[in-house]
XYZ file of C-alpha atoms in Angstrom:
628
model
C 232.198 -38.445 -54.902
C 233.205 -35.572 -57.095
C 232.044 -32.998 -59.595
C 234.498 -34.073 -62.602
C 236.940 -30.583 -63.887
C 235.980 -29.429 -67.293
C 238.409 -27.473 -69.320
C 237.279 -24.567 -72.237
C 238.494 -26.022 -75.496
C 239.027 -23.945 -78.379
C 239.330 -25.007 -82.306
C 240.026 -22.679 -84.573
C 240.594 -24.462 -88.599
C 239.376 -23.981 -91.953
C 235.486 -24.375 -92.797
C 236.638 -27.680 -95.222
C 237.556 -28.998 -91.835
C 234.735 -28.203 -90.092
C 232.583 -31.269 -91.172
C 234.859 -33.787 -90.425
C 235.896 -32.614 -87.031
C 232.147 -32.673 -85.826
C 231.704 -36.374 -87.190
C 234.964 -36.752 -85.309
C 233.756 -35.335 -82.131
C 230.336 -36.601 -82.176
C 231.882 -40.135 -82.160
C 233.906 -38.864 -79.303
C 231.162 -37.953 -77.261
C 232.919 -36.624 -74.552
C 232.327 -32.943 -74.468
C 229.371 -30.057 -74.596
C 229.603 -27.723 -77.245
C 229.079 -24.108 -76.703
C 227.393 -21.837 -78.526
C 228.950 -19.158 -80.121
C 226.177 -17.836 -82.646
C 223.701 -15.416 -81.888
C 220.864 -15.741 -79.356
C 218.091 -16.509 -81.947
C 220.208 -18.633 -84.072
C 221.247 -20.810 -80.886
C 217.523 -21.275 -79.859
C 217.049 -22.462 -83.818
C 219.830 -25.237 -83.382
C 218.979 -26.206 -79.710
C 215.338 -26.585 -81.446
C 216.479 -28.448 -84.429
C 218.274 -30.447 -81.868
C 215.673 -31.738 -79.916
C 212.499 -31.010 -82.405
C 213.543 -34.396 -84.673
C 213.998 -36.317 -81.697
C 210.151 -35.421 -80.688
C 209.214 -35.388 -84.200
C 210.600 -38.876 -84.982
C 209.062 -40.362 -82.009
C 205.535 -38.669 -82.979
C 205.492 -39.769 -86.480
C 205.950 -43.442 -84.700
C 203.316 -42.938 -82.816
C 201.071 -41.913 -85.504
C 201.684 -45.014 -87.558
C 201.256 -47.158 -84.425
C 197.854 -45.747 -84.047
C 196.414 -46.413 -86.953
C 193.197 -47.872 -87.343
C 194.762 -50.819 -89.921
C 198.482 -52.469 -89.593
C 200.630 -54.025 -92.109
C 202.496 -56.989 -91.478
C 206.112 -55.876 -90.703
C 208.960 -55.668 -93.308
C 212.570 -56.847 -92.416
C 214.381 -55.572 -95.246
C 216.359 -52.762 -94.969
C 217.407 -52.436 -98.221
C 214.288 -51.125 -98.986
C 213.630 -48.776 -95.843
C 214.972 -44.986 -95.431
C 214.113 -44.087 -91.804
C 214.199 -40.407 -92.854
C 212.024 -40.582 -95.862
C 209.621 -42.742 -93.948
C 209.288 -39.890 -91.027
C 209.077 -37.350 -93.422
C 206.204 -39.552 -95.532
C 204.435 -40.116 -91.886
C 204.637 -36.266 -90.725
C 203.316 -35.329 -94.318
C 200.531 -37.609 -93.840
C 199.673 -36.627 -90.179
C 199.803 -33.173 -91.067
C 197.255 -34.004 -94.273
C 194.725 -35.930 -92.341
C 194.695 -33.368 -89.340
C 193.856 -30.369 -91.951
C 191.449 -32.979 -94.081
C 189.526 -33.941 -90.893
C 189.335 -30.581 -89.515
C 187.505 -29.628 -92.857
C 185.217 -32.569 -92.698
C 183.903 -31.391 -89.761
C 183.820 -27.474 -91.115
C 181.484 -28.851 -93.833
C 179.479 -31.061 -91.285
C 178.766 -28.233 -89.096
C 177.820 -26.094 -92.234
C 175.803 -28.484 -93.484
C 173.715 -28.623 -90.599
C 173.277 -25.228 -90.281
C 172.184 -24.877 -93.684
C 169.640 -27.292 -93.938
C 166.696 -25.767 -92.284
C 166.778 -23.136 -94.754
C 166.727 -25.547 -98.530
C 168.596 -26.265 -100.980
C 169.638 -23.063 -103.036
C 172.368 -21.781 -104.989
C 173.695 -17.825 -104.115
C 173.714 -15.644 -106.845
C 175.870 -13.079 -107.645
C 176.111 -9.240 -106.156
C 175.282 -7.510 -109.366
C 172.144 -9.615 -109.719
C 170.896 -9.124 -106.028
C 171.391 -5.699 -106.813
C 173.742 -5.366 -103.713
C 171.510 -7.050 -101.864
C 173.013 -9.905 -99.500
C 171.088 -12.941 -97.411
C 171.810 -13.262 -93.469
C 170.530 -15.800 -91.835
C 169.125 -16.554 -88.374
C 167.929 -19.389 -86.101
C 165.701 -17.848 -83.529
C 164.339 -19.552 -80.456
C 160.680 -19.294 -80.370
C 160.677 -16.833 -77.691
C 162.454 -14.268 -79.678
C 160.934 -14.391 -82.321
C 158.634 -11.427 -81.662
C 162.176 -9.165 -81.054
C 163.231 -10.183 -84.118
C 159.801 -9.225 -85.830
C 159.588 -6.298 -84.170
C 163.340 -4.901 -85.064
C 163.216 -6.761 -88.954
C 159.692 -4.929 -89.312
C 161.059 -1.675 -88.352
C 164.082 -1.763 -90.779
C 161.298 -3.104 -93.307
C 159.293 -0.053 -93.031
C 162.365 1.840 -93.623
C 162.340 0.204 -97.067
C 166.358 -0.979 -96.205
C 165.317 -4.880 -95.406
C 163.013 -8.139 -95.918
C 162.627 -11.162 -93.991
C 160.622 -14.012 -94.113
C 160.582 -17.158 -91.671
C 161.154 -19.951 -94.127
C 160.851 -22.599 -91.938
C 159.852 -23.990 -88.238
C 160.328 -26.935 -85.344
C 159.500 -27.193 -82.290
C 162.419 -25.063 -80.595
C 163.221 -22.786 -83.520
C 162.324 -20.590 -86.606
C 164.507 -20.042 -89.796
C 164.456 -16.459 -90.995
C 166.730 -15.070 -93.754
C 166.755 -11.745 -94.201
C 167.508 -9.449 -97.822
C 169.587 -6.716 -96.732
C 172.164 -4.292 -97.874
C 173.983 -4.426 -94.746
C 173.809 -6.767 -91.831
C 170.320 -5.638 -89.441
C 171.297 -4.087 -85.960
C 169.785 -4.490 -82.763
C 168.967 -8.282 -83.621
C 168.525 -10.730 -80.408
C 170.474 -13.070 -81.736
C 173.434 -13.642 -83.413
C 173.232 -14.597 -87.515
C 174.205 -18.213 -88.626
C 177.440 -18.337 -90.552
C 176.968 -20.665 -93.384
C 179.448 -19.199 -96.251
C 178.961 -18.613 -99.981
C 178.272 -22.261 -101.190
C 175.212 -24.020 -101.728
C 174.320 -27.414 -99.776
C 174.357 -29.504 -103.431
C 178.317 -27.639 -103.361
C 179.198 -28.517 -99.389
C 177.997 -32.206 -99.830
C 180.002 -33.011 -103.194
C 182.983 -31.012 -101.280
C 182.392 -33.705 -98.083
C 182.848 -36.364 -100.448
C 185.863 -35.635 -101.737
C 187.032 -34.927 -98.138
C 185.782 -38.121 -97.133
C 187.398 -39.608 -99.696
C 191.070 -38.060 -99.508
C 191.218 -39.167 -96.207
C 190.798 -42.819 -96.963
C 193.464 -42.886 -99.270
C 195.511 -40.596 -96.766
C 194.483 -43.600 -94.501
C 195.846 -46.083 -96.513
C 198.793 -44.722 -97.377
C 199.302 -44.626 -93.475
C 198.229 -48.506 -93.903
C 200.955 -49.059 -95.637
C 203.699 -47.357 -93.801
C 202.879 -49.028 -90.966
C 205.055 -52.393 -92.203
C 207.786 -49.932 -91.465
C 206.971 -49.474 -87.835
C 209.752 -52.128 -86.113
C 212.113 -51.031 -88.339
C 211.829 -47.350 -87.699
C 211.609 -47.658 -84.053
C 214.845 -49.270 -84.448
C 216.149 -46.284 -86.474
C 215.321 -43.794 -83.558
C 218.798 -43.287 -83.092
C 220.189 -42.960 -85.769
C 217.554 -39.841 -86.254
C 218.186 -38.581 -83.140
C 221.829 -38.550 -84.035
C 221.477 -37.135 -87.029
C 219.568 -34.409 -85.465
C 221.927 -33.668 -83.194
C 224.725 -33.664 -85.698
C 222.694 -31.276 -87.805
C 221.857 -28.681 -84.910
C 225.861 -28.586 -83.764
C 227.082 -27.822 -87.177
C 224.673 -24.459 -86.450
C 226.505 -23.902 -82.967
C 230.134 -22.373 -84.517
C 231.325 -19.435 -85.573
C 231.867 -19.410 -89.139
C 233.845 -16.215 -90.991
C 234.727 -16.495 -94.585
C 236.902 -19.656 -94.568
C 237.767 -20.137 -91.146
C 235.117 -21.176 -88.280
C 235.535 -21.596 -84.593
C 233.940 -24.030 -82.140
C 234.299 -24.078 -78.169
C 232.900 -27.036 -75.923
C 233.532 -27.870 -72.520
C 235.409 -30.711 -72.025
C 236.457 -33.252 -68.838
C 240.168 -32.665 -68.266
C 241.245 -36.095 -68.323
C 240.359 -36.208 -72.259
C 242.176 -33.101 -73.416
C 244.934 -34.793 -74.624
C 243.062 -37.123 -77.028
C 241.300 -33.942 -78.626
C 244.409 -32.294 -78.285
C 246.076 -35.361 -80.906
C 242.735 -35.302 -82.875
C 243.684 -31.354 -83.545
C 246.588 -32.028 -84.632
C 246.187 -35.132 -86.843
C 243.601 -32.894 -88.674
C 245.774 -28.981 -88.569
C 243.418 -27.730 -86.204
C 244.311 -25.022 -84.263
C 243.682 -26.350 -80.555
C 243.778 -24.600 -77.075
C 242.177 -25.173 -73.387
C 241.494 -24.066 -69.933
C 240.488 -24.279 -66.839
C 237.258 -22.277 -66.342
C 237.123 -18.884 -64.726
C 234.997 -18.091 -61.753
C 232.327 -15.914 -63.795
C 231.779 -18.442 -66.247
C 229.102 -21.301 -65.368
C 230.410 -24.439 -67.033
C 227.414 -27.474 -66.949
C 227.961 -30.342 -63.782
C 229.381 -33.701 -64.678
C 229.514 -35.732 -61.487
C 230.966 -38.892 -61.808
C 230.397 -41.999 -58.872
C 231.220 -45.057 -57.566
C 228.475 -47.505 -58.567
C 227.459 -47.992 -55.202
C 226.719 -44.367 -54.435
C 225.794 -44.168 -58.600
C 221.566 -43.774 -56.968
C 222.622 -41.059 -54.901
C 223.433 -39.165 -57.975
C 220.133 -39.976 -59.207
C 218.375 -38.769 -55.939
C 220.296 -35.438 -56.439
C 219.149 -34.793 -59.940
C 215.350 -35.474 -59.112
C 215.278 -32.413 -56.959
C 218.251 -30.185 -58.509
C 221.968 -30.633 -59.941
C 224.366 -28.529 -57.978
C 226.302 -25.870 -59.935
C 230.023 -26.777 -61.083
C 231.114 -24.925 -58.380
C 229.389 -26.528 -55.529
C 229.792 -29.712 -54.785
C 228.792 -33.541 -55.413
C 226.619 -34.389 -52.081
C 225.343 -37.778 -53.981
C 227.234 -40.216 -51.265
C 225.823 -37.787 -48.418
C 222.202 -38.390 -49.377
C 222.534 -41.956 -50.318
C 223.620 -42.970 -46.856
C 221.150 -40.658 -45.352
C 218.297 -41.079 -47.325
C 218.724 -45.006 -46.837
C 219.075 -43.837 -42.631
C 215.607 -41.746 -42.790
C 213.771 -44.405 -44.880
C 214.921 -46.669 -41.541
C 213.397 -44.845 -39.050
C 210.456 -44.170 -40.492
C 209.466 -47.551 -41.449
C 210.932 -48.774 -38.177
C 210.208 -52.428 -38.178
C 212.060 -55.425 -38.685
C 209.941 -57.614 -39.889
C 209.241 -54.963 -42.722
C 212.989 -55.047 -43.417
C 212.794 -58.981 -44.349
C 210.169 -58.419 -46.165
C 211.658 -55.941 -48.415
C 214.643 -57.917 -48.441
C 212.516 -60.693 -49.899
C 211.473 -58.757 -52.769
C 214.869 -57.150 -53.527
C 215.964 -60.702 -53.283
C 213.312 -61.658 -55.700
C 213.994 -59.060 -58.682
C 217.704 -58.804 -57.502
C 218.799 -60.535 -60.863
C 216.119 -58.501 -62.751
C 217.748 -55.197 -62.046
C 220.933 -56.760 -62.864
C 219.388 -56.974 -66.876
C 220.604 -53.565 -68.939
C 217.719 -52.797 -70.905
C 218.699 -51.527 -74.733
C 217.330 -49.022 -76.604
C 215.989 -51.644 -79.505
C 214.339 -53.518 -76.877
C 212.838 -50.526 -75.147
C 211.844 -48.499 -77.997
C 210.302 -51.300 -79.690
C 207.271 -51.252 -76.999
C 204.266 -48.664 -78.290
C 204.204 -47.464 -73.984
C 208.025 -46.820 -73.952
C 207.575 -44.840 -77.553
C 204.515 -42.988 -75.717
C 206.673 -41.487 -72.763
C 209.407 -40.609 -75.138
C 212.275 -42.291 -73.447
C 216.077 -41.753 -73.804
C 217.625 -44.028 -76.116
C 221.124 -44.877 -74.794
C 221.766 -48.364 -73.339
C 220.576 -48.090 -69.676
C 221.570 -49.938 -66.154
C 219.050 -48.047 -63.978
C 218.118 -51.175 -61.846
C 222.075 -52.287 -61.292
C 222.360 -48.482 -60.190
C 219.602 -48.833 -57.464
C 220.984 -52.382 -56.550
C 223.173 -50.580 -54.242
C 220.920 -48.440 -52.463
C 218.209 -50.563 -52.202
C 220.197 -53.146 -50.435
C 221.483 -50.805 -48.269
C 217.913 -49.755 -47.254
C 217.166 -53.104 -45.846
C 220.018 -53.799 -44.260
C 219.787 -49.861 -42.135
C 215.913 -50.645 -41.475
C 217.071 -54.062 -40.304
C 219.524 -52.936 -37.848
C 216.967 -49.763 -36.872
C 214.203 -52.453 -36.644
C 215.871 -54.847 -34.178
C 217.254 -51.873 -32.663
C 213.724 -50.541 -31.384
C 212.746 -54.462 -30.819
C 209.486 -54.147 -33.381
C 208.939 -57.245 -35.513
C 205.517 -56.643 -37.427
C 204.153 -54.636 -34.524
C 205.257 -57.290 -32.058
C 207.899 -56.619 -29.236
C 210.319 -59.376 -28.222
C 209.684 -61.206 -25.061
C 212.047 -59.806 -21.967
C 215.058 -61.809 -21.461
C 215.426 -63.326 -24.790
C 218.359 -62.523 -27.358
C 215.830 -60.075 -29.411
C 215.392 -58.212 -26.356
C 219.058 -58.108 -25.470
C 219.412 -56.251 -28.873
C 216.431 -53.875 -28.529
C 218.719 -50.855 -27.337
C 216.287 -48.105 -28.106
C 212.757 -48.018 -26.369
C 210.119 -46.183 -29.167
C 207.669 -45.166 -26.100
C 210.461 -42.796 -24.671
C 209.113 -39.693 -26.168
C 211.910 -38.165 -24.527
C 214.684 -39.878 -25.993
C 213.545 -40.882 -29.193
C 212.805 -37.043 -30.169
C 216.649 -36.333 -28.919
C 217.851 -38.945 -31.119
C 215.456 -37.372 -34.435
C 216.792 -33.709 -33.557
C 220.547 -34.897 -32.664
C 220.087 -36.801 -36.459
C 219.113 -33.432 -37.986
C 221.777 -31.539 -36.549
C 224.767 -33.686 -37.446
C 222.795 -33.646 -41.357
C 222.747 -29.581 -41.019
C 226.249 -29.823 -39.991
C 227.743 -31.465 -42.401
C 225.741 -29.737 -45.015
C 228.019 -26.310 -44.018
C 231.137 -28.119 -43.354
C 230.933 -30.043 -47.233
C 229.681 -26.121 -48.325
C 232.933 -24.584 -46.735
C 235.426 -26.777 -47.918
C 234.232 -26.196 -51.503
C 236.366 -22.797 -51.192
C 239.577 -22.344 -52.860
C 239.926 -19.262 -50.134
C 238.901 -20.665 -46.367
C 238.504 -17.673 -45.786
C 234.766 -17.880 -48.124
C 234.197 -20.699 -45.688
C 234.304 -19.573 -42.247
C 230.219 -18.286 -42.545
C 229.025 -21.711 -42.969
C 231.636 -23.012 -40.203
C 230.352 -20.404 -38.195
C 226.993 -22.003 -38.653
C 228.521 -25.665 -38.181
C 229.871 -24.415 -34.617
C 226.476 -22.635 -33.738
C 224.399 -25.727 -34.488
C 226.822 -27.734 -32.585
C 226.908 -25.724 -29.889
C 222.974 -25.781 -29.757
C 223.072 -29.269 -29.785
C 225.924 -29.430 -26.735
C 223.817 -27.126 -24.455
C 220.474 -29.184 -25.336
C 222.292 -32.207 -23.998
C 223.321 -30.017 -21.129
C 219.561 -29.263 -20.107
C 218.510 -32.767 -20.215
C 220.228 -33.677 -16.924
C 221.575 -31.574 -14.050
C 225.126 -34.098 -14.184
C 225.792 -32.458 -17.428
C 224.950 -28.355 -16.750
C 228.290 -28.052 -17.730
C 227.899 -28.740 -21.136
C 225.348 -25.937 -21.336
C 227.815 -23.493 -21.003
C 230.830 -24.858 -23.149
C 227.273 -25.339 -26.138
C 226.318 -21.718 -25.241
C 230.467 -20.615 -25.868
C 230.188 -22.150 -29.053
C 226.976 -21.497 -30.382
C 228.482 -17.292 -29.677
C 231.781 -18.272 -31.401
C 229.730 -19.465 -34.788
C 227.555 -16.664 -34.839
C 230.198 -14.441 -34.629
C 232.249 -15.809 -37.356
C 228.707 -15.228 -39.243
C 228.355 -12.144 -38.917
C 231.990 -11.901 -39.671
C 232.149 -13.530 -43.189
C 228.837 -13.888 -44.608
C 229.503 -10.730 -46.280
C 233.696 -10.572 -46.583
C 234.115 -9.018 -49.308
C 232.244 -5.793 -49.005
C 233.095 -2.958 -47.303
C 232.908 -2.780 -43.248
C 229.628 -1.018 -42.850
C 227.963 -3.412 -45.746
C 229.558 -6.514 -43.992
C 228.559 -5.368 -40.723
C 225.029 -5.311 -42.205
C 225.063 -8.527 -44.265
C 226.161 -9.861 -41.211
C 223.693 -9.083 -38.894
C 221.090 -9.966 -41.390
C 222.463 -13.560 -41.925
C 221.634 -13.868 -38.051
C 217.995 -13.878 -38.996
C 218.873 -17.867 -40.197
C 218.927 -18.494 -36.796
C 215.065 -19.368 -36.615
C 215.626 -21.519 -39.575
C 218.090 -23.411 -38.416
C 215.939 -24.123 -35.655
C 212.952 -24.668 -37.650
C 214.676 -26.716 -40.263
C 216.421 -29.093 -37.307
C 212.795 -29.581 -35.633
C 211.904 -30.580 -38.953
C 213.661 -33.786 -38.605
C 210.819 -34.915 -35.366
C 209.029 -36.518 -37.936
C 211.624 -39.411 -38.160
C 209.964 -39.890 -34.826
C 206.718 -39.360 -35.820
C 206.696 -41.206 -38.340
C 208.193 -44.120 -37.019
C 206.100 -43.569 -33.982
C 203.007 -44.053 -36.052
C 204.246 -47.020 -38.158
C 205.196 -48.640 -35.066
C 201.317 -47.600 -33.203
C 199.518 -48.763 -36.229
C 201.377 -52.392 -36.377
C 200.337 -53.278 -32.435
C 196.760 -51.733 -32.922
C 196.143 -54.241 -36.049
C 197.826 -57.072 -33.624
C 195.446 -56.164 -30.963
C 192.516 -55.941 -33.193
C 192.690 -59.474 -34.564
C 193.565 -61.155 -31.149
C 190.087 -59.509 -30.208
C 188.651 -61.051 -33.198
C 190.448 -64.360 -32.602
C 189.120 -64.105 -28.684
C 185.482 -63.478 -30.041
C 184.943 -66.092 -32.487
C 186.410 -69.317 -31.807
C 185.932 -70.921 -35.017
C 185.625 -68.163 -37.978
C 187.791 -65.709 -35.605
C 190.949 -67.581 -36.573
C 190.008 -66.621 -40.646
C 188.917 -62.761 -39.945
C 192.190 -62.587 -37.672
C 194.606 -63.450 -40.253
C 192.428 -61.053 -43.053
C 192.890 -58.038 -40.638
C 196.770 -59.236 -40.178
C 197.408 -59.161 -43.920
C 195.523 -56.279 -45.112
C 196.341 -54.493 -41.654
C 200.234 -54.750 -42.145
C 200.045 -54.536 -45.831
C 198.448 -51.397 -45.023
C 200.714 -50.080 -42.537
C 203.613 -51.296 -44.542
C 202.682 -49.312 -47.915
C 202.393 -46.252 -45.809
C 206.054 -46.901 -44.349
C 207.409 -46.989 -47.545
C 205.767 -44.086 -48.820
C 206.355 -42.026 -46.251
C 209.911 -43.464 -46.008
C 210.445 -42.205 -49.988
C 208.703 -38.705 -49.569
C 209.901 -37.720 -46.188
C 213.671 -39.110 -46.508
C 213.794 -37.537 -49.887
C 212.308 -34.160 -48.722
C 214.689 -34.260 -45.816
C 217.511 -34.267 -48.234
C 216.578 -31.772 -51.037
C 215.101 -29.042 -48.347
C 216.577 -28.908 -45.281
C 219.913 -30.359 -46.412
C 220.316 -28.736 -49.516
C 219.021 -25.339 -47.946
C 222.454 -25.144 -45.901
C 225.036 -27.178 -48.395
C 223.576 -26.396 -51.961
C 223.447 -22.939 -52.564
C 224.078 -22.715 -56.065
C 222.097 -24.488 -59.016
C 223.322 -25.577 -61.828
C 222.388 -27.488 -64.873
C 223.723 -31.056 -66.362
C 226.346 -31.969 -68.734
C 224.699 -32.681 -72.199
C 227.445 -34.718 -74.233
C 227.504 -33.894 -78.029
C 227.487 -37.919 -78.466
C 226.118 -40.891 -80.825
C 223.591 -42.840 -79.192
C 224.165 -45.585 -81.447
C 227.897 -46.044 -79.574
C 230.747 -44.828 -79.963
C 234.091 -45.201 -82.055
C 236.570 -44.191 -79.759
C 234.732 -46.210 -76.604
């Protein structure tokens, strides 16, 4: 469980060099280039980096949608995936601005109609004299009278109503200038006649059925070009790094980050090619992007991490922490056994299914996959989840049989089940000290992994302080539960002072002594939060309370049933069973998913995570790689 050490590297060659050394390093894949042009040009290339990508995956879309399909070509030596995006974007592009005329002139049309076919003539022979026309409701049609006949008068206007239904009234008015004080607004037809607008709508109509065919016809490129999505997307992201140097006269620079364990191999590319090379460990002001690397059976937990946040380079990797904890919360909340086998049963029944990496040709070749624009590498997200999900049911086993609940049903006294159930669910008392002991020992770890991420203890010693209080919290609650142990209230109470002293101390160390003082005192305001954040954890009990409630009050229910109707009551009984506990069990799982994960990126990342960061991006081919 780490966060893997990047190093700055440096080349420095002549610009003949520069194009190889990218194709070099894009087949190397290993490291994240780093801008070094100016703020709008690096916006340009992270654009052009990502825009084909999109672009490709739209044009694909667009020829999957169309209305008639060709049957598919197998040839390559005949296909060009670029020139067919750029063919299927030109298109796309022509029948969006074709179709939003079509409907221009349709709309025009039918706003021109009422008033007859005519053809405008010219300024100079209207004598400057221009036509505005109006629809008018009946209603306001003595307004418009009344306002048209005054301008009239004034020898500046005509108007005549040229035609009428049974809502409205067509008036077009002669007028220099527009007529003021109108009730309603004038009806924007344009300069040409209805004879021009229809022959116009024809040849619109018309262009877009041969746009539409030439679509037609692109389409027998579709399985091919979904299969060419990466070799797009790679040369899109070859194009946009070539934009991410420095480049002066003949010389250009690039920087990337870099894992350490593969500076030597750029360091022998460099010098098989005369490129200057250097490297180094990152400084604390810089923010380098977070690789964290895994063992495949904590590989989820990574996962789990990056659906909330990733940590900053200089945090640290809490993927194994939330795995196991995660896979602990999900436990107690569902808190059955019989649950448990029955997720075990369906892990055991697509066990070998999530074992099957899916490929980018076989993904990519579905229209759904194309729709949700999915990354293109080879993927093994189902053998990373094996793991987790496994360990899942085996903790909500062992929780299950540990609170003796098999699908609602408690084990009879004196047999082996009931040997084994240690923990009694109807103890409100103890089963709400076991949820907040749970959330203490997760808040204390959180500031004990947060310390040790100092190179300087020293940086530490606030979040031990915080470790110590919590622990001493928890020492003296176990002291109050029973007058044996009053002793422990005062050792908790000793140590709970202790941490919040070292708080005050060192949440602020390196300012001045009036500052830290200050700082200090002000971190003590987490106190409440601390307390609010470990009471958080009672709904592990809750939860599990519920889950547990729910199962016996479905039991009960069809036993009544059974008990009521002799015959039929056996049938309704085993309906409210199945839909009861399928019920009950969807809700355990949800809850167990929302709740265990909010458990993890809240209150636990509140006190270990306090720094965000953002994830490694490798300048790689996603059609493989030559040097893997």
């Amino acid at each position: 469980m780490s966060i893997v050490p990047l190093h700055r590297a440096t080349f420095v060659g002549l610009t003949q060099d520069k194009e190889p050394l990218l194709d070099s390093l894009h087949d190397f894949g290993n490291l994240e280039i780093i801008p070094l042009t100016n703020e709008r040009d690096v916006d340009a290339a992270i654009k052009k980096r990502a825009a084909p990508t999109q672009s490709s995956r739209d044009a694909l879309k667009f020829l999957l949608a169309s209305p008639q399909r060709r049957r598919q070509s197998h040839d390559r030596t005949m296909f060009d995936a670029a020139q067919v995006e750029r063919q299927a974007r030109e298109l796309q592009s022509r029948i969006h601005d074709l179709e939003s005329e079509r409907d221009d002139l349709l709309e025009r049309i039918e706003g021109i109609k009422p008033f007859g076919d005519f053809s405008f003539a010219s300024l100079q022979q209207m004598g400057d004299f221009r036509l505005w026309f109006y629809v008018v409701p009946h209603a306001e049609m003595p307004k418009v009278a009344s306002a048209l006949d005054e301008q009239t008068s004034k020898g500046s206007a005509g108007w005549e109503a040229v035609k009428e239904d049974s809502q409205h009234s067509y008036v077009v008015v002669v007028s220099p200038e527009e007529p003021t004080n109108m009730p309603v607004p004038r009806q924007r037809i344009g300069a040409r006649s209805l004879k021009q607008l229809s022959q116009r709508l024809e040849e619109v109509e018309l262009a877009i059925e041969d746009a539409q065919a030439e679509r037609a016809y692109l389409t027998r490129w579709c399985l091919l070009f979904a299969r060419s999505l990466t070799q797009l997307d790679d040369a899109a992201a070859r194009s946009g790094a070539a934009q991410l140097t420095c480049d002066i006269e003949s010389l250009f620079a690039l920087e990337a980050w870099v894992p350490r364990e593969h500076v030597d191999e750029l360091a022998e590319l460099a010098e098989s090619r005369g490129i200057m090379f250097e490297h180094r460990p990152p400084t604390p002001d810089e923010d380098p992007p977070t690789l964290m690397r895994n063992e495949p059976r904590v590989e989820a937990g990574e996962d789990l991490v990056n659906f909330y946040m990733t940590p900053g380079y200089w945090t640290w990797d809490p993927s194994r922490t939330v795995a196991i904890s995660f896979a602990i919360f999900f436990a107690m909340i569902l808190a059955d056994a019989g649950y448990a086998v029955l997720l075990g049963l369906g892990l055991a029944a697509i066990w070998r299914k999530l074992g099957k990496p899916t490929t980018a040709e076989a993904r990519l070749t579905h229209a759904a996959d194309i729709e949700q624009g999915e990354p293109l590498p080879q993927r093994t997200t189902g053998q990373r989840f094996r793991p987790l999900l496994l360990l899942i049911v085996v903790f909500s086993f062992v929780y299950g049989v540990l609170v003796g609940s098999y699908f609602g049903i408690t084990p009879s006294t004196g047999s082996l089940l009931s040997k084994l159930n240690l923990l009694d669910m109807t103890n409100t008392r103890l089963m709400m000290g076991i949820s907040v002991l749970v959330g203490g020992v997760h808040v204390i770890l959180a500031n004990v992994m947060n310390a040790l991420r100092y190179d300087d203890w020293r940086d530490g010693l606030a979040s031990i302080g915080w470790a110590i209080a919590v622990t001493g919290g928890l020492v003296a609650g176990a002291g109050a539960t029973n007058d044996s142990l009053s002793a422990l209230k005062m050792v908790g109470a000793f140590a709970a002072a202790v941490g919040l002293v070292l708080v005050v101390g060192y949440t602020a160390r390196q300012e001045k002594p009036l500052r830290r003082l200050l700082a200090g005192m002000l971190g003590l305001t987490k106190v409440s939060a601390a307390f609010g954040d470990i009471l958080s954890y009672l709904r592990l009990f809750a939860l599990g309370l519920a889950s547990a409630s729910l199962a016996s009050a479905f039991n009960d229910m069809a036993a009544g049933i059974h008990g009521a109707l002799p015959r039929l009551g056996l049938l309704f009984a085993l309906l409210v069973l199945l839909f009861g506990h399928a019920l009950n069990m969807l809700l355990g799982v949800s809850s167990g998913v929302i709740h265990g994960l909010r458990l993890n990126v809240i209150e636990f990342f509140n006190w270990g995570l306090k720094d965000e960061g953002r994830r490694f991006t490798p300048f790689r081919r996603k059609e493989g790689s030559l040097w893997n």
